Amino acid sequence: MKKVLIVAYHFPPQAESSGYLRSLKFCRYLPEEGWQPRVLTVHPRAYERTDSSQLNEIPASVHVDRVFALDTRRHLAFRDHYPRALALPDRWVSWCFGAILSGYRTLRREKYDVILTTFPIASAVLIGWILHRLTGTPWVADFRDSMTEPDYPRDRSTWRVYRWLEQTTVRDASRLIFTASSAVRMYLERYPDLSPDRCSLILNGYDEEDFRNLLPAPLSLASPYASCTWVCYIQLNATRNPFSEPFLNCKEMERLMLRGFR
C-alpha cells in the first residue's frame, strides 16, 4: 500500500468549523484506494474550541502526529496586540518548526509516496512546501478554494505572503486540488503556464455513513410530521456561484423525498 503524509491544521478535535471533515474523510477513504495516510497536525491547544467526541471518528489505522502550536492572538498577545511577524502567514505559524522537524523525521525514516497539504490555513501549505524541498517527496496541494483574491487577504502584508506562497505552490506542487470548477478556471487564467492536467476537482460533499443511523423510518403523508423544511447554508465569494456549482446533491434530495421526506 502506498503512503501519504497529510499536513492539516483542521483535524479532530477541532470544533470551530467543518473544515476538519475534508482531511478526516481523506483518512477514512484513501485506504480503500490503496493509500495509507499519516496525519501531521497541531496540538489541540491551538484550537479555540474542541470536541473530544470527534476523536472516535479517526480510523484506528491512522497515525496522528501532533506538534507544539500556539494561536498568536490568544497566547502571545499583550493587551490584544502582537507583532505582525508572529502571525505570518497566519496566527498558527508557531507549529511550522515542530511540524517540519516531525515531518522530516517521518519522511526520512519511512518511504512516503506523497505529501498532501490542505488549505485554508496557509502555514500548512508552507510546511508541505518545505518538506517537499528538503526530501524531494512529491507534493499535492489541496487548495480547496482560491488562496488569494485581489482584495483577500485584506491585510497587504498577509496578501503578499499568501500570493508568494500561492505562486510557489503552483510552480512546485505535482498536482493542485480544488473544490470548485470556477476556482480551477481562475487559476488557469492567473497562471498561463499551469497545465490543466495538474489540476483536479474534488467537490465538497457528505458521507452518508454519518447520517445512516439518523434517518427516521419513512413517514406516512397523513402524519403531522410528514413535511420538513430544507435549509442550505453556504458561504459565497468571488469563486463560488450557487447557480453554477452543485452545492446540493439534488438526486440525493429526491431519493430522500421519495422515502417520505417533504
PDB file of C-alpha atoms in Angstrom:
ATOM      1  CA  MET A   1       0.000   0.000   0.000  1.00  0.00           C
ATOM      2  CA  LYS A   2       1.273   3.482  -0.871  1.00  0.00           C
ATOM      3  CA  LYS A   3       1.780   6.035   1.892  1.00  0.00           C
ATOM      4  CA  VAL A   4       0.677   9.669   2.099  1.00  0.00           C
ATOM      5  CA  LEU A   5       1.628  12.210   4.760  1.00  0.00           C
ATOM      6  CA  ILE A   6      -1.309  14.601   5.254  1.00  0.00           C
ATOM      7  CA  VAL A   7      -0.383  18.019   6.641  1.00  0.00           C
ATOM      8  CA  ALA A   8      -3.566  19.587   8.006  1.00  0.00           C
ATOM      9  CA  TYR A   9      -4.329  22.214  10.618  1.00  0.00           C
ATOM     10  CA  HIS A  10      -8.026  21.273  10.688  1.00  0.00           C
ATOM     11  CA  PHE A  11      -8.340  17.833  12.236  1.00  0.00           C
ATOM     12  CA  PRO A  12     -10.270  16.322  15.164  1.00  0.00           C
ATOM     13  CA  PRO A  13     -10.860  17.502  17.849  1.00  0.00           C
ATOM     14  CA  GLN A  14     -11.076  20.934  16.149  1.00  0.00           C
ATOM     15  CA  ALA A  15     -14.645  22.218  16.536  1.00  0.00           C
ATOM     16  CA  GLU A  16     -14.515  25.736  15.114  1.00  0.00           C
ATOM     17  CA  SER A  17     -15.635  24.839  11.598  1.00  0.00           C
ATOM     18  CA  SER A  18     -16.472  21.921   9.325  1.00  0.00           C
ATOM     19  CA  GLY A  19     -13.066  22.217   7.662  1.00  0.00           C
ATOM     20  CA  TYR A  20     -11.750  19.199   9.559  1.00  0.00           C
ATOM     21  CA  LEU A  21     -14.152  16.902   7.706  1.00  0.00           C
ATOM     22  CA  ARG A  22     -12.224  17.023   4.432  1.00  0.00           C
ATOM     23  CA  SER A  23      -8.945  15.816   5.923  1.00  0.00           C
ATOM     24  CA  LEU A  24     -10.770  13.342   8.169  1.00  0.00           C
ATOM     25  CA  LYS A  25     -12.620  11.796   5.229  1.00  0.00           C
ATOM     26  CA  PHE A  26      -9.390  11.557   3.257  1.00  0.00           C
ATOM     27  CA  CYS A  27      -8.145   9.395   6.133  1.00  0.00           C
ATOM     28  CA  ARG A  28     -11.348   7.372   6.084  1.00  0.00           C
ATOM     29  CA  TYR A  29     -11.487   6.588   2.369  1.00  0.00           C
ATOM     30  CA  LEU A  30      -7.952   6.778   0.970  1.00  0.00           C
ATOM     31  CA  PRO A  31      -7.128   3.253   2.245  1.00  0.00           C
ATOM     32  CA  GLU A  32      -9.915   1.909   0.020  1.00  0.00           C
ATOM     33  CA  GLU A  33      -7.945   3.319  -2.925  1.00  0.00           C
ATOM     34  CA  GLY A  34      -4.667   1.771  -1.798  1.00  0.00           C
ATOM     35  CA  TRP A  35      -3.256   4.693   0.193  1.00  0.00           C
ATOM     36  CA  GLN A  36      -2.310   4.569   3.878  1.00  0.00           C
ATOM     37  CA  PRO A  37      -2.451   8.075   5.430  1.00  0.00           C
ATOM     38  CA  ARG A  38      -0.480   9.503   8.316  1.00  0.00           C
ATOM     39  CA  VAL A  39      -1.501  12.914   9.674  1.00  0.00           C
ATOM     40  CA  LEU A  40       0.702  15.790  10.795  1.00  0.00           C
ATOM     41  CA  THR A  41      -1.331  18.377  12.691  1.00  0.00           C
ATOM     42  CA  VAL A  42      -1.323  20.778  15.635  1.00  0.00           C
ATOM     43  CA  HIS A  43      -1.709  20.231  19.343  1.00  0.00           C
ATOM     44  CA  PRO A  44      -5.367  20.851  20.323  1.00  0.00           C
ATOM     45  CA  ARG A  45      -4.370  23.895  22.389  1.00  0.00           C
ATOM     46  CA  ALA A  46      -4.181  25.803  19.117  1.00  0.00           C
ATOM     47  CA  TYR A  47      -7.949  25.456  18.639  1.00  0.00           C
ATOM     48  CA  GLU A  48     -10.363  27.877  20.243  1.00  0.00           C
ATOM     49  CA  ARG A  49     -12.949  25.122  20.645  1.00  0.00           C
ATOM     50  CA  THR A  50     -12.597  21.348  20.668  1.00  0.00           C
ATOM     51  CA  ASP A  51     -14.922  18.363  20.659  1.00  0.00           C
ATOM     52  CA  SER A  52     -13.300  15.228  22.036  1.00  0.00           C
ATOM     53  CA  SER A  53     -16.068  13.030  20.609  1.00  0.00           C
ATOM     54  CA  GLN A  54     -14.584  13.638  17.152  1.00  0.00           C
ATOM     55  CA  LEU A  55     -11.517  11.625  18.114  1.00  0.00           C
ATOM     56  CA  ASN A  56     -13.586   8.456  17.824  1.00  0.00           C
ATOM     57  CA  GLU A  57     -14.020   9.175  14.115  1.00  0.00           C
ATOM     58  CA  ILE A  58     -10.297   8.871  13.336  1.00  0.00           C
ATOM     59  CA  PRO A  59      -9.645   5.414  11.828  1.00  0.00           C
ATOM     60  CA  ALA A  60      -7.585   3.214  14.135  1.00  0.00           C
ATOM     61  CA  SER A  61      -5.082   2.562  11.340  1.00  0.00           C
ATOM     62  CA  VAL A  62      -4.199   6.262  11.000  1.00  0.00           C
ATOM     63  CA  HIS A  63      -1.215   7.514  12.991  1.00  0.00           C
ATOM     64  CA  VAL A  64      -1.536  11.170  14.051  1.00  0.00           C
ATOM     65  CA  ASP A  65       1.470  13.331  14.942  1.00  0.00           C
ATOM     66  CA  ARG A  66       0.506  16.425  16.952  1.00  0.00           C
ATOM     67  CA  VAL A  67       3.158  19.100  17.344  1.00  0.00           C
ATOM     68  CA  PHE A  68       3.561  22.171  19.516  1.00  0.00           C
ATOM     69  CA  ALA A  69       1.370  25.029  18.342  1.00  0.00           C
ATOM     70  CA  LEU A  70       0.074  28.326  19.662  1.00  0.00           C
ATOM     71  CA  ASP A  71      -2.501  30.802  18.448  1.00  0.00           C
ATOM     72  CA  THR A  72      -0.640  34.111  18.343  1.00  0.00           C
ATOM     73  CA  ARG A  73      -3.750  36.143  19.073  1.00  0.00           C
ATOM     74  CA  ARG A  74      -4.753  34.106  22.119  1.00  0.00           C
ATOM     75  CA  HIS A  75      -1.385  33.017  23.504  1.00  0.00           C
ATOM     76  CA  LEU A  76       1.161  35.684  22.564  1.00  0.00           C
ATOM     77  CA  ALA A  77      -0.796  38.945  22.521  1.00  0.00           C
ATOM     78  CA  PHE A  78      -0.320  41.670  25.122  1.00  0.00           C
ATOM     79  CA  ARG A  79      -3.405  43.824  25.601  1.00  0.00           C
ATOM     80  CA  ASP A  80      -4.793  42.418  22.356  1.00  0.00           C
ATOM     81  CA  HIS A  81      -1.678  43.420  20.387  1.00  0.00           C
ATOM     82  CA  TYR A  82       1.110  41.263  18.980  1.00  0.00           C
ATOM     83  CA  PRO A  83       3.964  41.683  16.482  1.00  0.00           C
ATOM     84  CA  ARG A  84       2.732  41.156  12.931  1.00  0.00           C
ATOM     85  CA  ALA A  85       5.704  38.906  12.221  1.00  0.00           C
ATOM     86  CA  LEU A  86       4.302  36.382  14.693  1.00  0.00           C
ATOM     87  CA  ALA A  87       1.187  35.964  12.549  1.00  0.00           C
ATOM     88  CA  LEU A  88       2.613  35.484   9.059  1.00  0.00           C
ATOM     89  CA  PRO A  89       1.400  33.700   7.088  1.00  0.00           C
ATOM     90  CA  ASP A  90      -1.207  33.127   9.834  1.00  0.00           C
ATOM     91  CA  ARG A  91      -1.704  33.129  13.598  1.00  0.00           C
ATOM     92  CA  TRP A  92      -0.632  29.496  13.914  1.00  0.00           C
ATOM     93  CA  VAL A  93       2.791  29.854  12.303  1.00  0.00           C
ATOM     94  CA  SER A  94       4.406  28.555  15.518  1.00  0.00           C
ATOM     95  CA  TRP A  95       3.576  24.975  14.531  1.00  0.00           C
ATOM     96  CA  CYS A  96       5.857  25.190  11.500  1.00  0.00           C
ATOM     97  CA  PHE A  97       9.009  24.471  13.494  1.00  0.00           C
ATOM     98  CA  GLY A  98       7.788  21.300  15.183  1.00  0.00           C
ATOM     99  CA  ALA A  99       5.911  20.145  12.090  1.00  0.00           C
ATOM    100  CA  ILE A 100       8.940  20.461   9.820  1.00  0.00           C
ATOM    101  CA  LEU A 101      11.110  18.524  12.276  1.00  0.00           C
ATOM    102  CA  SER A 102       8.473  15.846  12.834  1.00  0.00           C
ATOM    103  CA  GLY A 103       7.627  15.551   9.157  1.00  0.00           C
ATOM    104  CA  TYR A 104      11.270  15.392   8.120  1.00  0.00           C
ATOM    105  CA  ARG A 105      11.956  12.549  10.575  1.00  0.00           C
ATOM    106  CA  THR A 106       8.909  10.663   9.304  1.00  0.00           C
ATOM    107  CA  LEU A 107       9.845  11.082   5.647  1.00  0.00           C
ATOM    108  CA  ARG A 108      13.446  10.026   6.292  1.00  0.00           C
ATOM    109  CA  ARG A 109      12.526   7.072   8.484  1.00  0.00           C
ATOM    110  CA  GLU A 110       9.951   5.624   6.090  1.00  0.00           C
ATOM    111  CA  LYS A 111       9.301   5.957   2.379  1.00  0.00           C
ATOM    112  CA  TYR A 112       6.271   8.106   1.659  1.00  0.00           C
ATOM    113  CA  ASP A 113       4.956   8.464  -1.865  1.00  0.00           C
ATOM    114  CA  VAL A 114       3.208  11.816  -1.456  1.00  0.00           C
ATOM    115  CA  ILE A 115       2.873  14.815   0.840  1.00  0.00           C
ATOM    116  CA  LEU A 116      -0.694  16.179   0.844  1.00  0.00           C
ATOM    117  CA  THR A 117      -1.337  19.626   2.290  1.00  0.00           C
ATOM    118  CA  THR A 118      -4.772  21.112   2.748  1.00  0.00           C
ATOM    119  CA  PHE A 119      -5.689  24.811   2.911  1.00  0.00           C
ATOM    120  CA  PRO A 120      -7.229  27.228   4.189  1.00  0.00           C
ATOM    121  CA  ILE A 121      -4.521  27.515   6.861  1.00  0.00           C
ATOM    122  CA  ALA A 122      -1.542  28.836   4.910  1.00  0.00           C
ATOM    123  CA  SER A 123       1.095  27.585   7.345  1.00  0.00           C
ATOM    124  CA  ALA A 124       0.113  24.004   6.455  1.00  0.00           C
ATOM    125  CA  VAL A 125       0.922  24.760   2.822  1.00  0.00           C
ATOM    126  CA  LEU A 126       4.240  26.324   3.840  1.00  0.00           C
ATOM    127  CA  ILE A 127       5.146  23.235   5.861  1.00  0.00           C
ATOM    128  CA  GLY A 128       4.346  20.942   2.953  1.00  0.00           C
ATOM    129  CA  TRP A 129       6.470  23.006   0.559  1.00  0.00           C
ATOM    130  CA  ILE A 130       9.480  22.986   2.910  1.00  0.00           C
ATOM    131  CA  LEU A 131       9.189  19.217   3.465  1.00  0.00           C
ATOM    132  CA  HIS A 132       8.952  18.745  -0.290  1.00  0.00           C
ATOM    133  CA  ARG A 133      12.109  20.786  -0.839  1.00  0.00           C
ATOM    134  CA  LEU A 134      14.012  19.020   1.951  1.00  0.00           C
ATOM    135  CA  THR A 135      13.138  15.459   0.945  1.00  0.00           C
ATOM    136  CA  GLY A 136      12.113  15.560  -2.711  1.00  0.00           C
ATOM    137  CA  THR A 137       8.853  13.779  -1.889  1.00  0.00           C
ATOM    138  CA  PRO A 138       6.138  14.651  -4.453  1.00  0.00           C
ATOM    139  CA  TRP A 139       3.703  17.234  -3.143  1.00  0.00           C
ATOM    140  CA  VAL A 140      -0.046  17.526  -3.744  1.00  0.00           C
ATOM    141  CA  ALA A 141      -1.682  20.791  -2.625  1.00  0.00           C
ATOM    142  CA  ASP A 142      -5.375  20.770  -1.781  1.00  0.00           C
ATOM    143  CA  PHE A 143      -6.221  24.448  -2.213  1.00  0.00           C
ATOM    144  CA  ARG A 144      -9.952  23.820  -1.749  1.00  0.00           C
ATOM    145  CA  ASP A 145     -10.800  27.410  -2.810  1.00  0.00           C
ATOM    146  CA  SER A 146      -8.561  30.144  -4.148  1.00  0.00           C
ATOM    147  CA  MET A 147      -5.740  31.188  -1.865  1.00  0.00           C
ATOM    148  CA  THR A 148      -5.775  34.850  -2.877  1.00  0.00           C
ATOM    149  CA  GLU A 149      -8.163  37.341  -4.450  1.00  0.00           C
ATOM    150  CA  PRO A 150      -7.476  40.949  -5.464  1.00  0.00           C
ATOM    151  CA  ASP A 151      -8.838  42.054  -2.067  1.00  0.00           C
ATOM    152  CA  TYR A 152      -8.173  38.925   0.003  1.00  0.00           C
ATOM    153  CA  PRO A 153      -6.455  38.714   2.405  1.00  0.00           C
ATOM    154  CA  ARG A 154      -7.319  42.291   3.272  1.00  0.00           C
ATOM    155  CA  ASP A 155      -4.041  42.965   5.098  1.00  0.00           C
ATOM    156  CA  ARG A 156      -1.472  43.764   2.397  1.00  0.00           C
ATOM    157  CA  SER A 157       1.459  42.120   4.192  1.00  0.00           C
ATOM    158  CA  THR A 158      -0.539  38.944   4.561  1.00  0.00           C
ATOM    159  CA  TRP A 159      -1.679  39.205   0.943  1.00  0.00           C
ATOM    160  CA  ARG A 160       1.909  39.396  -0.313  1.00  0.00           C
ATOM    161  CA  VAL A 161       2.926  36.348   1.722  1.00  0.00           C
ATOM    162  CA  TYR A 162      -0.137  34.428   0.559  1.00  0.00           C
ATOM    163  CA  ARG A 163       0.458  35.359  -3.084  1.00  0.00           C
ATOM    164  CA  TRP A 164       4.116  34.315  -2.859  1.00  0.00           C
ATOM    165  CA  LEU A 165       3.086  31.008  -1.293  1.00  0.00           C
ATOM    166  CA  GLU A 166       0.409  30.518  -3.942  1.00  0.00           C
ATOM    167  CA  GLN A 167       2.885  31.145  -6.754  1.00  0.00           C
ATOM    168  CA  THR A 168       5.385  28.788  -5.146  1.00  0.00           C
ATOM    169  CA  THR A 169       2.752  26.088  -4.827  1.00  0.00           C
ATOM    170  CA  VAL A 170       1.644  26.419  -8.436  1.00  0.00           C
ATOM    171  CA  ARG A 171       5.268  26.151  -9.506  1.00  0.00           C
ATOM    172  CA  ASP A 172       6.400  23.235  -7.326  1.00  0.00           C
ATOM    173  CA  ALA A 173       3.385  21.050  -6.474  1.00  0.00           C
ATOM    174  CA  SER A 174       2.833  17.990  -8.639  1.00  0.00           C
ATOM    175  CA  ARG A 175      -0.928  18.455  -8.510  1.00  0.00           C
ATOM    176  CA  LEU A 176      -3.406  21.088  -7.321  1.00  0.00           C
ATOM    177  CA  ILE A 177      -6.845  20.174  -5.977  1.00  0.00           C
ATOM    178  CA  PHE A 178      -9.849  22.487  -5.899  1.00  0.00           C
ATOM    179  CA  THR A 179     -13.441  22.217  -4.692  1.00  0.00           C
ATOM    180  CA  ALA A 180     -14.976  24.372  -7.438  1.00  0.00           C
ATOM    181  CA  SER A 181     -14.573  24.331 -11.206  1.00  0.00           C
ATOM    182  CA  SER A 182     -14.642  28.136 -11.165  1.00  0.00           C
ATOM    183  CA  ALA A 183     -11.506  28.124  -8.993  1.00  0.00           C
ATOM    184  CA  VAL A 184      -9.779  25.834 -11.499  1.00  0.00           C
ATOM    185  CA  ARG A 185     -10.637  28.229 -14.316  1.00  0.00           C
ATOM    186  CA  MET A 186      -9.405  31.206 -12.328  1.00  0.00           C
ATOM    187  CA  TYR A 187      -6.029  29.595 -11.618  1.00  0.00           C
ATOM    188  CA  LEU A 188      -5.573  28.566 -15.230  1.00  0.00           C
ATOM    189  CA  GLU A 189      -6.197  32.180 -16.237  1.00  0.00           C
ATOM    190  CA  ARG A 190      -3.999  33.584 -13.469  1.00  0.00           C
ATOM    191  CA  TYR A 191      -1.115  31.230 -14.277  1.00  0.00           C
ATOM    192  CA  PRO A 192      -0.939  30.674 -18.060  1.00  0.00           C
ATOM    193  CA  ASP A 193       1.910  28.166 -17.681  1.00  0.00           C
ATOM    194  CA  LEU A 194      -0.187  25.959 -15.400  1.00  0.00           C
ATOM    195  CA  SER A 195      -1.252  22.799 -17.233  1.00  0.00           C
ATOM    196  CA  PRO A 196      -4.893  21.709 -16.804  1.00  0.00           C
ATOM    197  CA  ASP A 197      -3.554  18.172 -16.306  1.00  0.00           C
ATOM    198  CA  ARG A 198      -2.109  19.286 -12.965  1.00  0.00           C
ATOM    199  CA  CYS A 199      -5.493  20.485 -11.681  1.00  0.00           C
ATOM    200  CA  SER A 200      -8.030  18.159 -10.090  1.00  0.00           C
ATOM    201  CA  LEU A 201     -11.553  18.826  -8.863  1.00  0.00           C
ATOM    202  CA  ILE A 202     -12.790  17.150  -5.682  1.00  0.00           C
ATOM    203  CA  LEU A 203     -16.080  18.710  -4.637  1.00  0.00           C
ATOM    204  CA  ASN A 204     -17.101  19.076  -1.040  1.00  0.00           C
ATOM    205  CA  GLY A 205     -19.741  16.512  -0.257  1.00  0.00           C
ATOM    206  CA  TYR A 206     -21.135  14.448   2.570  1.00  0.00           C
ATOM    207  CA  ASP A 207     -20.588  10.975   3.935  1.00  0.00           C
ATOM    208  CA  GLU A 208     -23.812   9.009   4.067  1.00  0.00           C
ATOM    209  CA  GLU A 209     -22.349   6.841   6.821  1.00  0.00           C
ATOM    210  CA  ASP A 210     -22.511   9.875   9.114  1.00  0.00           C
ATOM    211  CA  PHE A 211     -26.288  10.038   8.698  1.00  0.00           C
ATOM    212  CA  ARG A 212     -27.220   6.394   8.312  1.00  0.00           C
ATOM    213  CA  ASN A 213     -28.458   5.981  11.883  1.00  0.00           C
ATOM    214  CA  LEU A 214     -30.124   9.396  11.993  1.00  0.00           C
ATOM    215  CA  LEU A 215     -32.745   8.842   9.310  1.00  0.00           C
ATOM    216  CA  PRO A 216     -36.168   8.011  10.768  1.00  0.00           C
ATOM    217  CA  ALA A 217     -38.458   5.445   9.254  1.00  0.00           C
ATOM    218  CA  PRO A 218     -40.497   6.651   6.232  1.00  0.00           C
ATOM    219  CA  LEU A 219     -43.453   8.718   7.343  1.00  0.00           C
ATOM    220  CA  SER A 220     -46.980   8.486   6.119  1.00  0.00           C
ATOM    221  CA  LEU A 221     -48.196  11.525   4.219  1.00  0.00           C
ATOM    222  CA  ALA A 222     -51.048  11.645   6.716  1.00  0.00           C
ATOM    223  CA  SER A 223     -48.624  12.112   9.586  1.00  0.00           C
ATOM    224  CA  PRO A 224     -48.390  15.634  11.065  1.00  0.00           C
ATOM    225  CA  TYR A 225     -44.595  15.211  10.812  1.00  0.00           C
ATOM    226  CA  ALA A 226     -44.602  14.244   7.144  1.00  0.00           C
ATOM    227  CA  SER A 227     -43.164  17.560   5.995  1.00  0.00           C
ATOM    228  CA  CYS A 228     -39.996  19.405   6.852  1.00  0.00           C
ATOM    229  CA  THR A 229     -38.075  22.438   5.648  1.00  0.00           C
ATOM    230  CA  TRP A 230     -34.684  22.057   3.970  1.00  0.00           C
ATOM    231  CA  VAL A 231     -32.187  24.778   4.849  1.00  0.00           C
ATOM    232  CA  CYS A 232     -28.930  25.236   2.959  1.00  0.00           C
ATOM    233  CA  TYR A 233     -26.278  27.489   4.494  1.00  0.00           C
ATOM    234  CA  ILE A 234     -23.428  28.458   2.173  1.00  0.00           C
ATOM    235  CA  GLN A 235     -20.625  30.996   2.160  1.00  0.00           C
ATOM    236  CA  LEU A 236     -20.264  32.944  -1.066  1.00  0.00           C
ATOM    237  CA  ASN A 237     -17.216  34.604  -2.543  1.00  0.00           C
ATOM    238  CA  ALA A 238     -15.944  35.523  -5.957  1.00  0.00           C
ATOM    239  CA  THR A 239     -15.193  31.921  -6.910  1.00  0.00           C
ATOM    240  CA  ARG A 240     -18.329  30.218  -5.628  1.00  0.00           C
ATOM    241  CA  ASN A 241     -21.511  30.638  -7.650  1.00  0.00           C
ATOM    242  CA  PRO A 242     -24.542  28.805  -6.247  1.00  0.00           C
ATOM    243  CA  PHE A 243     -26.101  28.760  -9.707  1.00  0.00           C
ATOM    244  CA  SER A 244     -23.136  27.067 -11.374  1.00  0.00           C
ATOM    245  CA  GLU A 245     -21.766  24.772  -8.654  1.00  0.00           C
ATOM    246  CA  PRO A 246     -23.650  21.686  -7.414  1.00  0.00           C
ATOM    247  CA  PHE A 247     -23.817  22.646  -3.753  1.00  0.00           C
ATOM    248  CA  LEU A 248     -26.711  20.287  -3.218  1.00  0.00           C
ATOM    249  CA  ASN A 249     -26.925  16.741  -4.446  1.00  0.00           C
ATOM    250  CA  CYS A 250     -30.377  17.041  -5.967  1.00  0.00           C
ATOM    251  CA  LYS A 251     -30.598  13.350  -6.772  1.00  0.00           C
ATOM    252  CA  GLU A 252     -29.980  12.538  -3.131  1.00  0.00           C
ATOM    253  CA  MET A 253     -32.644  15.009  -2.034  1.00  0.00           C
ATOM    254  CA  GLU A 254     -35.064  13.433  -4.480  1.00  0.00           C
ATOM    255  CA  ARG A 255     -34.267   9.987  -3.084  1.00  0.00           C
ATOM    256  CA  LEU A 256     -34.965  11.172   0.463  1.00  0.00           C
ATOM    257  CA  MET A 257     -38.194  12.798  -0.573  1.00  0.00           C
ATOM    258  CA  LEU A 258     -39.380   9.589  -2.174  1.00  0.00           C
ATOM    259  CA  ARG A 259     -38.662   7.845   1.127  1.00  0.00           C
ATOM    260  CA  GLY A 260     -41.079  10.097   2.966  1.00  0.00           C
ATOM    261  CA  PHE A 261     -39.422  13.495   3.418  1.00  0.00           C
ATOM    262  CA  ARG A 262     -41.112  16.589   2.016  1.00  0.00           C
TER     263      ARG A 262
END
